[in-house]
CSV table of C-alpha atoms and ligand atoms in Angstrom, one decimal:
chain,number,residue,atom,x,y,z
E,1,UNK,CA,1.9,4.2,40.8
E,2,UNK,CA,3.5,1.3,38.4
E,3,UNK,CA,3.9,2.9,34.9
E,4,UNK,CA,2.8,0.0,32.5
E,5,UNK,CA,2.3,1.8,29.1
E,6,UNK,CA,5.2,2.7,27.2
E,7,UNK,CA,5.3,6.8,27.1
E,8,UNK,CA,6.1,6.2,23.0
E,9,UNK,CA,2.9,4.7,22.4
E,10,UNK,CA,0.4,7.6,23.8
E,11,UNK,CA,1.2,9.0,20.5
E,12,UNK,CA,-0.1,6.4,18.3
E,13,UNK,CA,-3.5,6.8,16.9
E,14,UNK,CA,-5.4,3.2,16.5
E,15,UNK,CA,-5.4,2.7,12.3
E,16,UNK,CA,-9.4,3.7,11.9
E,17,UNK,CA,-10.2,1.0,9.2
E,18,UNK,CA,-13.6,1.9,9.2
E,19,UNK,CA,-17.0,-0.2,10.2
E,20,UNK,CA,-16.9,-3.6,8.2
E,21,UNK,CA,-18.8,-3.9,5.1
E,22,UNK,CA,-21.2,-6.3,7.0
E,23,UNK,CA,-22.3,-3.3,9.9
E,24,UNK,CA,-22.8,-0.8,7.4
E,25,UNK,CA,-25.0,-2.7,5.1
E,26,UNK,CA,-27.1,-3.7,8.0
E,27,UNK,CA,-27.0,-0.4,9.5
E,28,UNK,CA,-28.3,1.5,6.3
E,29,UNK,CA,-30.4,-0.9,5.5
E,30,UNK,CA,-29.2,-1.3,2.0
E,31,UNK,CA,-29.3,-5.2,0.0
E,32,UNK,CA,-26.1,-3.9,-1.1
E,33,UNK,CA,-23.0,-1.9,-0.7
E,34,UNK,CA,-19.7,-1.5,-3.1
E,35,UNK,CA,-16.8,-0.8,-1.0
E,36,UNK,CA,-14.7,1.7,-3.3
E,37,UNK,CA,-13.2,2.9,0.3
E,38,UNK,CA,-10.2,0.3,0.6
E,39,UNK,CA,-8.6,-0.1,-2.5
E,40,UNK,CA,-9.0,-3.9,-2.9
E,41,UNK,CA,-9.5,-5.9,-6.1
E,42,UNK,CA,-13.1,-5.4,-8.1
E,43,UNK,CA,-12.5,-9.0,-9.8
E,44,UNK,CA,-11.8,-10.6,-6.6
E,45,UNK,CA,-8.5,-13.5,-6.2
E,46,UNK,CA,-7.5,-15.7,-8.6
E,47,UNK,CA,-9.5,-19.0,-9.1
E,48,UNK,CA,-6.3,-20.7,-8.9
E,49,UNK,CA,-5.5,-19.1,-5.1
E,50,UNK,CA,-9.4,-20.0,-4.4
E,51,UNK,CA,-8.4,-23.5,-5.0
E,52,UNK,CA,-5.6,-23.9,-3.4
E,53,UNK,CA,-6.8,-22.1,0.1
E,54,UNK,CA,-9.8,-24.8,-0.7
E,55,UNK,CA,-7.5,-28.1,-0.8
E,56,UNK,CA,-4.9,-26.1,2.5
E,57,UNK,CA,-8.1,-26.1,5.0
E,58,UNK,CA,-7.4,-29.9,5.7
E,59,UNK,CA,-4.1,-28.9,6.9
E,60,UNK,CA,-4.7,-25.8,9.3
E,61,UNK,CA,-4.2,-27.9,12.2
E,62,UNK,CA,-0.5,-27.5,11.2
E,63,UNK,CA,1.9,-24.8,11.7
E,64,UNK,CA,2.8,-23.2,8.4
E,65,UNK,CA,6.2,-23.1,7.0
E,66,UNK,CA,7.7,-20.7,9.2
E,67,UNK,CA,10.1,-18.8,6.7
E,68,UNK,CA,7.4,-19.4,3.5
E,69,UNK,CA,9.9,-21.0,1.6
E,70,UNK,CA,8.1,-22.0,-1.3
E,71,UNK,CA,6.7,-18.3,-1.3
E,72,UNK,CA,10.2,-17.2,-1.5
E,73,UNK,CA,11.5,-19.4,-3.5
E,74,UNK,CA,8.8,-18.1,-6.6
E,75,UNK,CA,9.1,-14.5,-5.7
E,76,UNK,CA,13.2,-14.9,-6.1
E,77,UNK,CA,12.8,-16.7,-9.6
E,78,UNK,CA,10.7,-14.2,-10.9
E,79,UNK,CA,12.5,-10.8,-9.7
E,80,UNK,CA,16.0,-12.5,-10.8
E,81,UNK,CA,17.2,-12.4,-6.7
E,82,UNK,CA,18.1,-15.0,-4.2
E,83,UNK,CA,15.2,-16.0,-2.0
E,84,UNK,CA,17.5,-14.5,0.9
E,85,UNK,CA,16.5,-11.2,0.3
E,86,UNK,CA,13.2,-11.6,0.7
E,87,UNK,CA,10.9,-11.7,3.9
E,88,UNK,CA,7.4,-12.4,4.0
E,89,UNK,CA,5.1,-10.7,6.4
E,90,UNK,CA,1.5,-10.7,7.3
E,91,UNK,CA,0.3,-8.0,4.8
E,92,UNK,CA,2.8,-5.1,3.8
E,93,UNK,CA,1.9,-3.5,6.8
E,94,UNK,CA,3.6,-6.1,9.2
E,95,UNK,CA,6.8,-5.1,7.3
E,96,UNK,CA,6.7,-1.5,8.0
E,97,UNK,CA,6.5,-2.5,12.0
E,98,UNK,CA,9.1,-4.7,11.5
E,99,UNK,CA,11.5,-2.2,10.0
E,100,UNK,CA,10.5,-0.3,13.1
E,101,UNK,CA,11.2,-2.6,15.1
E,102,UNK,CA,14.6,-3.5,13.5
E,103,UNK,CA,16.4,-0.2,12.9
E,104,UNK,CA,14.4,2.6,14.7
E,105,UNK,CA,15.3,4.4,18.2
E,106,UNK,CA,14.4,6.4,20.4
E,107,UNK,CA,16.1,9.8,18.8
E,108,UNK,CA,15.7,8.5,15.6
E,109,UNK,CA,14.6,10.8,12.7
E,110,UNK,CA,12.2,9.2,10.2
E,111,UNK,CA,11.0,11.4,7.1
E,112,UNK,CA,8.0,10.6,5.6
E,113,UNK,CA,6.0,12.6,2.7
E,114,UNK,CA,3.1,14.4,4.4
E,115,UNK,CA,0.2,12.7,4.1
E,116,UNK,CA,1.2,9.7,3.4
E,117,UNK,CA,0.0,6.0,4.4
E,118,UNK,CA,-0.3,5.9,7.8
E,119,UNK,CA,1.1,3.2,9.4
E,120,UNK,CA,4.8,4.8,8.8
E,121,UNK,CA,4.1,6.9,10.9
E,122,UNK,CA,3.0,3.9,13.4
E,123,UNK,CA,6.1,2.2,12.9
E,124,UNK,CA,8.3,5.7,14.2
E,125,UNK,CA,6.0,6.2,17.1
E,126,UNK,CA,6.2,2.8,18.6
E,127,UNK,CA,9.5,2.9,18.2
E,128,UNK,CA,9.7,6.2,20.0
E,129,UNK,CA,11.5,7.7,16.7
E,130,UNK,CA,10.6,11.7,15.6
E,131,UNK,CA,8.9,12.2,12.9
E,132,UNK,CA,9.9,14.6,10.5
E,133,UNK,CA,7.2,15.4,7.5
E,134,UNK,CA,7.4,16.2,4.3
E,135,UNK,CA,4.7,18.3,2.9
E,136,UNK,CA,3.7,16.8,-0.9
E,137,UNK,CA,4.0,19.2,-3.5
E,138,UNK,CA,0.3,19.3,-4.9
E,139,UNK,CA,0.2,15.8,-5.6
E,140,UNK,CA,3.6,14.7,-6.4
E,141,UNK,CA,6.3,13.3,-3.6
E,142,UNK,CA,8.9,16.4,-3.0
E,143,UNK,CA,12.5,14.7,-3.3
E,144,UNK,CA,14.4,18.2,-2.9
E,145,UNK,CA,12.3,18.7,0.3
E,146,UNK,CA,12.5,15.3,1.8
E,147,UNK,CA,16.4,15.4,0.7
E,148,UNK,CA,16.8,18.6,2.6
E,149,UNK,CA,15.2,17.1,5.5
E,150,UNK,CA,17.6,14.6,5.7
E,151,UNK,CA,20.1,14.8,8.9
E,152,UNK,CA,22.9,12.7,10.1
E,153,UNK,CA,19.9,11.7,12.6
E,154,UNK,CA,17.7,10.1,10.1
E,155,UNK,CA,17.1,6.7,10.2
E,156,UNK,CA,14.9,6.2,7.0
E,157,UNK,CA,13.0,7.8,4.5
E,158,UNK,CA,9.8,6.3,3.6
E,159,UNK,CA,8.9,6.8,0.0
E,160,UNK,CA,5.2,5.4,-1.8
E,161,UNK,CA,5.2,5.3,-5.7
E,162,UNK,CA,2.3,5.2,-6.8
E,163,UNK,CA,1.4,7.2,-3.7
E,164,UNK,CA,-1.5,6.3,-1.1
E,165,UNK,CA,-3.2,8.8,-1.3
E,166,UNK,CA,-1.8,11.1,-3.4
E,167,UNK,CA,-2.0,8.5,-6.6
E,168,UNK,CA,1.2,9.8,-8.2
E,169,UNK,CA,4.4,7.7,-9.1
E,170,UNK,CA,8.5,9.0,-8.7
E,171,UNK,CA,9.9,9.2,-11.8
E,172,UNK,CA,13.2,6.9,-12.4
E,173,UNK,CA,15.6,10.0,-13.0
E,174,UNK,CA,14.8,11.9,-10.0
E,175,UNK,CA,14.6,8.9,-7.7
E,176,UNK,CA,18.3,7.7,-9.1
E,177,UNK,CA,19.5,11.3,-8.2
E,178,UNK,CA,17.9,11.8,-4.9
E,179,UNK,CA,19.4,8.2,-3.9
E,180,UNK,CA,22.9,9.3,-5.4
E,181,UNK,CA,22.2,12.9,-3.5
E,182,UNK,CA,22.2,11.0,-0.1
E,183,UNK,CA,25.8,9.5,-0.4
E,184,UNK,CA,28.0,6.6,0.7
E,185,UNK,CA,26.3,6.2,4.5
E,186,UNK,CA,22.9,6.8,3.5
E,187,UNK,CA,19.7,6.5,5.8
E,188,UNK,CA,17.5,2.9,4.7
E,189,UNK,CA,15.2,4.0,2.4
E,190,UNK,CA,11.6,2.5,2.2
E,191,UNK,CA,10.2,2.4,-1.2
E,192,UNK,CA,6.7,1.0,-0.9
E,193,UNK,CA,5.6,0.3,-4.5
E,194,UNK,CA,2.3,-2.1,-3.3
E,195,UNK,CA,0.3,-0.1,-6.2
E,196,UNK,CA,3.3,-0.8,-8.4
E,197,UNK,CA,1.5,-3.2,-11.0
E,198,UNK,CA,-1.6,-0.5,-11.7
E,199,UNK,CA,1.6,1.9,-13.4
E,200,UNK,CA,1.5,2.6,-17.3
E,201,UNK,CA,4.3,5.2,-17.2
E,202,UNK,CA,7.5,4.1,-18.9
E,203,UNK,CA,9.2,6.1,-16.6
E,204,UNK,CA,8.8,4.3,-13.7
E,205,UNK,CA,11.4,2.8,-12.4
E,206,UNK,CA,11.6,-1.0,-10.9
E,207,UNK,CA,12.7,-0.7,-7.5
E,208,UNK,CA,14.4,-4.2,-6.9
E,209,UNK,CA,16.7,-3.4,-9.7
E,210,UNK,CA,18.1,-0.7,-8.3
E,211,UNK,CA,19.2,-2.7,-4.8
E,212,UNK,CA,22.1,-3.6,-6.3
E,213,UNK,CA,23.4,-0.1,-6.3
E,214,UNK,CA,21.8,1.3,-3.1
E,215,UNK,CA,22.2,-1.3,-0.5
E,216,UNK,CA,20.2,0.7,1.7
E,217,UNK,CA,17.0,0.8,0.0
E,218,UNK,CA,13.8,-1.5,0.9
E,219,UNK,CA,11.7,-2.4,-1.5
E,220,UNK,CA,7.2,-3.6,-0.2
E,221,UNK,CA,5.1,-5.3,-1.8
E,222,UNK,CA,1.8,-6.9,-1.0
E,223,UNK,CA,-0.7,-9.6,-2.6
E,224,UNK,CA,-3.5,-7.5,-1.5
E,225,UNK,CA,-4.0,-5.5,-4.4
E,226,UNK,CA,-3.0,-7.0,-7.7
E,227,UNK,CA,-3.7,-10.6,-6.7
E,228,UNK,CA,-6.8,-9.8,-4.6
E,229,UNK,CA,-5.9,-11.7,-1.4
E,230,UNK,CA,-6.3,-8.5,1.1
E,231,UNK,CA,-8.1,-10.9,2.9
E,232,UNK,CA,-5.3,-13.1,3.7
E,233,UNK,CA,-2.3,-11.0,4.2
E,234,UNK,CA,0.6,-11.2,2.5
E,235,UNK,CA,3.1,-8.8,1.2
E,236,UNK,CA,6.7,-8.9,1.0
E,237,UNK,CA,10.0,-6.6,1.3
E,238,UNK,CA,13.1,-7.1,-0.6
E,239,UNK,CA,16.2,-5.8,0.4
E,240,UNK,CA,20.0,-6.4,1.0
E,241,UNK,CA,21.0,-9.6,2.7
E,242,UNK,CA,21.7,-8.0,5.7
E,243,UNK,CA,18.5,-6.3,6.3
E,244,UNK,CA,16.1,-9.5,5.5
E,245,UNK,CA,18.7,-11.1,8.7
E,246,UNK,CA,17.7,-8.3,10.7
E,247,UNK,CA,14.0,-8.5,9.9
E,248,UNK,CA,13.7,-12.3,10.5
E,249,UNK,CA,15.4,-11.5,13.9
E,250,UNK,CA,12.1,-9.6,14.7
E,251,UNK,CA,9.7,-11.1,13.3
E,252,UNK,CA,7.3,-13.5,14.8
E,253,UNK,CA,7.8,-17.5,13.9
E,254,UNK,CA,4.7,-18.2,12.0
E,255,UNK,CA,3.8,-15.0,11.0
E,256,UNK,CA,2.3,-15.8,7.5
E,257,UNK,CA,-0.6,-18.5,8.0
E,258,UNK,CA,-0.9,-21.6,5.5
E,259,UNK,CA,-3.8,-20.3,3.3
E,260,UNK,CA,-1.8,-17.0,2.5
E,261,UNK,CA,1.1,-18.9,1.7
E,262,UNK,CA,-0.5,-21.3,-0.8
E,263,UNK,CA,-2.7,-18.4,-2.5
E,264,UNK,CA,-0.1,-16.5,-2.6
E,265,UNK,CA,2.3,-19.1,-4.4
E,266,UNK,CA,-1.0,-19.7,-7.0
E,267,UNK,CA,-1.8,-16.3,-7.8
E,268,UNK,CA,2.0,-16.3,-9.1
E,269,UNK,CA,1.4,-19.1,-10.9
E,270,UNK,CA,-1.9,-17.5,-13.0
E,271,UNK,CA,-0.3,-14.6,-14.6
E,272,UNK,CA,-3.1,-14.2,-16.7
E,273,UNK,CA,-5.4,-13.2,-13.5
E,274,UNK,CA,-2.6,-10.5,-12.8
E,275,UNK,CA,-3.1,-9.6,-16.2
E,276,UNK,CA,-6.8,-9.6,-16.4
E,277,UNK,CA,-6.6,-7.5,-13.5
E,278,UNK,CA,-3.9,-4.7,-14.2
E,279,UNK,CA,-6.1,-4.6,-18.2
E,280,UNK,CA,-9.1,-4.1,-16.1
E,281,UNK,CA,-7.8,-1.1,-13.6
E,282,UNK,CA,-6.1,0.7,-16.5
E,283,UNK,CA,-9.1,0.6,-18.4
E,284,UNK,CA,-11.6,2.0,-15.7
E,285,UNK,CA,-9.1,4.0,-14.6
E,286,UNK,CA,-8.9,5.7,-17.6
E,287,UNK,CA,-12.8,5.4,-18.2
E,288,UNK,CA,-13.4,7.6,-14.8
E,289,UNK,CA,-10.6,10.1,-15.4
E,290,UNK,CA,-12.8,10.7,-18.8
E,291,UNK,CA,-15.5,11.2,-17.2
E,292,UNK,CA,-14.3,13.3,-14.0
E,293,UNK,CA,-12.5,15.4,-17.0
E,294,UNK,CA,-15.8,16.0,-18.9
E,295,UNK,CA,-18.1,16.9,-15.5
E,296,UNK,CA,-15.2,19.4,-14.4
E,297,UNK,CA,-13.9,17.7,-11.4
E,298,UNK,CA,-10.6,18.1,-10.5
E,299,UNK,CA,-8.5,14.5,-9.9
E,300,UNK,CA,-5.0,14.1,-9.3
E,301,UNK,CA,-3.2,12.2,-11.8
E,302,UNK,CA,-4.0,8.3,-11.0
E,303,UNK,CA,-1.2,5.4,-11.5
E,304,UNK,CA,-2.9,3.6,-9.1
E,305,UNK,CA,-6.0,1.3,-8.5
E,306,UNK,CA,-7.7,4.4,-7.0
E,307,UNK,CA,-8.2,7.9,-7.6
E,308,UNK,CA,-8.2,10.8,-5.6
E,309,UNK,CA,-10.9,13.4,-6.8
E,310,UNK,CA,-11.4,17.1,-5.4
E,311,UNK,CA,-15.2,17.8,-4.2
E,312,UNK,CA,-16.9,20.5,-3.2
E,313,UNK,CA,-18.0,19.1,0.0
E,314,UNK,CA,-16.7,15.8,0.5
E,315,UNK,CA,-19.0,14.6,3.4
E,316,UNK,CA,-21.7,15.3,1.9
E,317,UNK,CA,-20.5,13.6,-1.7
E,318,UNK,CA,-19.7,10.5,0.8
E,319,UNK,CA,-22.8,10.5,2.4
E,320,UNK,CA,-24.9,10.7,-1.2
E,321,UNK,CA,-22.8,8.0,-2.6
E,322,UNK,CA,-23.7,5.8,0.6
E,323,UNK,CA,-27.1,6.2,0.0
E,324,UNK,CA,-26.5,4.8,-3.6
E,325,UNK,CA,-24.7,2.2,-2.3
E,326,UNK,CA,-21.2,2.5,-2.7
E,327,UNK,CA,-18.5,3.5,0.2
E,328,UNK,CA,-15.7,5.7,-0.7
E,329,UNK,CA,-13.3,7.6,1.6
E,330,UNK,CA,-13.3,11.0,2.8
E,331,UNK,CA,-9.9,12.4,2.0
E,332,UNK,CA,-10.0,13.8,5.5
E,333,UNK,CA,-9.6,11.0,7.2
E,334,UNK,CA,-6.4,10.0,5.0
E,335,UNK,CA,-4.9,14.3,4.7
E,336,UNK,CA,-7.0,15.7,1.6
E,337,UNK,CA,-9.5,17.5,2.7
E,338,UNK,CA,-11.9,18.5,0.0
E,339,UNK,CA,-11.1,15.0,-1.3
E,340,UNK,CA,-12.6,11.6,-2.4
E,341,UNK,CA,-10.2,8.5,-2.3
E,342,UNK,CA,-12.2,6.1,-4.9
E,343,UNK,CA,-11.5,2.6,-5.9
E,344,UNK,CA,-11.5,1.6,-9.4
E,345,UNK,CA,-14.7,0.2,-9.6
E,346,UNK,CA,-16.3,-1.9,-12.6
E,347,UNK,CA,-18.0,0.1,-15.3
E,348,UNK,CA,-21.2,-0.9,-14.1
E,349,UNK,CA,-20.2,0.6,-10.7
E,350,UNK,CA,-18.5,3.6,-12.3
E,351,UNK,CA,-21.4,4.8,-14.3
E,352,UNK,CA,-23.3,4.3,-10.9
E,353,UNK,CA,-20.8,6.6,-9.2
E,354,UNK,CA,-20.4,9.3,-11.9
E,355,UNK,CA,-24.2,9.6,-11.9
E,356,UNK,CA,-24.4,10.4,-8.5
E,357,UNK,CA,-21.0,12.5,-8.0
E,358,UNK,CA,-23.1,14.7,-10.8
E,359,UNK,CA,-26.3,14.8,-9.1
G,401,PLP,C1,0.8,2.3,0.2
G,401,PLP,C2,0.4,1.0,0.9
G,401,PLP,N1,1.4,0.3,1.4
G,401,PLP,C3,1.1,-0.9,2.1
G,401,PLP,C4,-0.2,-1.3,2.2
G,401,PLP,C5,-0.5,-2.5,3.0
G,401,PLP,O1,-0.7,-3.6,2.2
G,401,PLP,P1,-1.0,-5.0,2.9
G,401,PLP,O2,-2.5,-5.2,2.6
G,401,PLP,O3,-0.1,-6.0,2.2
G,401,PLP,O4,-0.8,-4.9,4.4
G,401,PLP,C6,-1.3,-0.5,1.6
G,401,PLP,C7,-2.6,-1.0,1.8
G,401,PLP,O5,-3.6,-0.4,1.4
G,401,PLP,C8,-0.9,0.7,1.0
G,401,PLP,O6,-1.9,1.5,0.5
């Protein structure tokens, strides 16, 4: 027998992004359904990158600028860096295969906080890489741990802060010393900070501003949360000059479409909707954690657009919810059991969902 299917791939799961809003609205049977399940964002794009994906449709017939060099050229005067260490990619998620695709081997170690957002883990199976887990301490990303995972054979360590789905940030001191910890040949280092505008602690640290001193470090970010255009995927990765070379090599042509590219460059141009948006999550962020706090349930502490909330029974809190009309995700399907992963909703919405967490 011919053997088509790459051995490597038998251990990838498909990403299970749930039934679309559109089937489960019809399949209940509901006039509506709040999606609280995905993370997105509650106030929807900027009117400005509405517009602009508007006035683009007469030009779809066209390929789109293959490199998004306007895209790039914005992103690079705003973080202070040249436009050449930046590559865009169809949603933050196309960046993570492309690292894959670039760097990893067969024999490759990759070490990755356990759970943690699943398509690392993609990215080291397809490229037939091991992958070596780091079990989260509670919450909170375990530095010491990952560090003493670490081996000559590792090829990268994928970090998240604020974490998907844990919802908790690395501080700036122990990141600087766990970077310093892993030397002068140190494995790339993946810091995905795509929930990085939702943060209030000061001790956050800003992870471009730290390439300068560890070459080896990529940085992701997306447009799907903060800006609201999940829909038309785009996120970005900054890193040293030589790894944006090696990512282009891999990458395909015209791998951001037109109407991401234009919204994109408009949503940086209306900092006020960024604004609106971050004043908005921190707000009914905090306005849930209050009232999680005062009907005992447990949450872990949220820097994100989300929170993760210990239940009882979690199916069964799901399945209530969804009768009330608003999705959330079982913390199962993402490695916390006993869990809800819930969106930031509006208050509206929140005093919906606190009602019926406490019936
Ligand atoms: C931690 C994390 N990284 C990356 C992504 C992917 O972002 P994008 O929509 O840009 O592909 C997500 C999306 O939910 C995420 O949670």
């Amino acid at each position: 027998m011919r053997k088509i299917w790459r051995a490597a791939v038998d251990a990838v799961t498909p990403y299970e992004a749930g039934k679309s809003l559109e089937t489960l609205v019809a399949e209940l049977g509901l006039t509506e359904l709040v999606r609280l399940s995905a993370n997105e964002n509650m106030l929807g794009a900027s009117p400005r990158a509405i517009e602009a994906v508007r006035r683009e449709a007469a030009s779809i017939h066209l390929y789109p600028d293959g490199g998004s060099g306007a895209l790039r050229d914005a992103l690079a005067r705003g973080l202070g860096i040249s436009p050449a260490q930046i590559v865009v990619g169809n949603g933050a998620d196309e960046l993570i295969t492309l690292i894959a695709l670039a760097a990893f081997e067969p024999g490759d170690e990759i070490v990755m906080p356990h759970p943690s957002f699943e398509p690392y883990a993609t990215g080291a199976n397809i490229a037939g890489a091991r992958i070596v887990q780091s079990p989260l301490a509670g919450y909170e990303t375990d530095l010491d741990d990952i560090r003493r995972r670490a081996t000559p054979r590792t090829k990268a360590i994928f970090l998240c802060s604020p974490h998907n789905p844990a919802t908790t940030i690395i501080r700036r001191e122990p990141l600087v010393a766990f970077l310093d910890a892993l030397g002068a040949d140190p494995p790339l280092v993946v810091l995905d900070e795509a929930y990085h505008d939702f943060v209030d602690d000061p001790d956050y640290p800003d992870g471009v501003s730290l390439l300068a001193h560890y070459p080896r470090l990529v940085v992701l970010r997306t447009f799907s949360k903060i800006a609201g255009l999940a829909g038309l995927r785009v996120g970005y990765a900054i890193a040293s000059l030589e790894a944006i070379d090696r990512f282009n090599r891999v990458r395909a042509p015209y791998n951001v479409n037109r109407l991401g590219q234009v919204a994109a460059l408009a949503a940086l141009e209306d900092p006020d909707h960024a604004a609106r948006t971050r004043k908005f999550v921190l707000e009914e962020r905090a306005y849930l954690a209050a009232g999680f706090e005062h009907r005992g349930i447990a949450f872990a502490p949220s820097q994100a657009n989300f929170l993760l909330v210990r239940v009882a029974d979690a199916r069964h809190a799901r399945e209530r919810l969804l009768a009330g009309g608003i999705l959330v995700r079982d913390g199962a399907a993402v490695g916390f059991p006993g869990h809800l992963r819930i969106t930031v909703g509006t208050r509206e919405i929140n005093e919906r969902l606190l009602k019926l967490l406490e019936e």
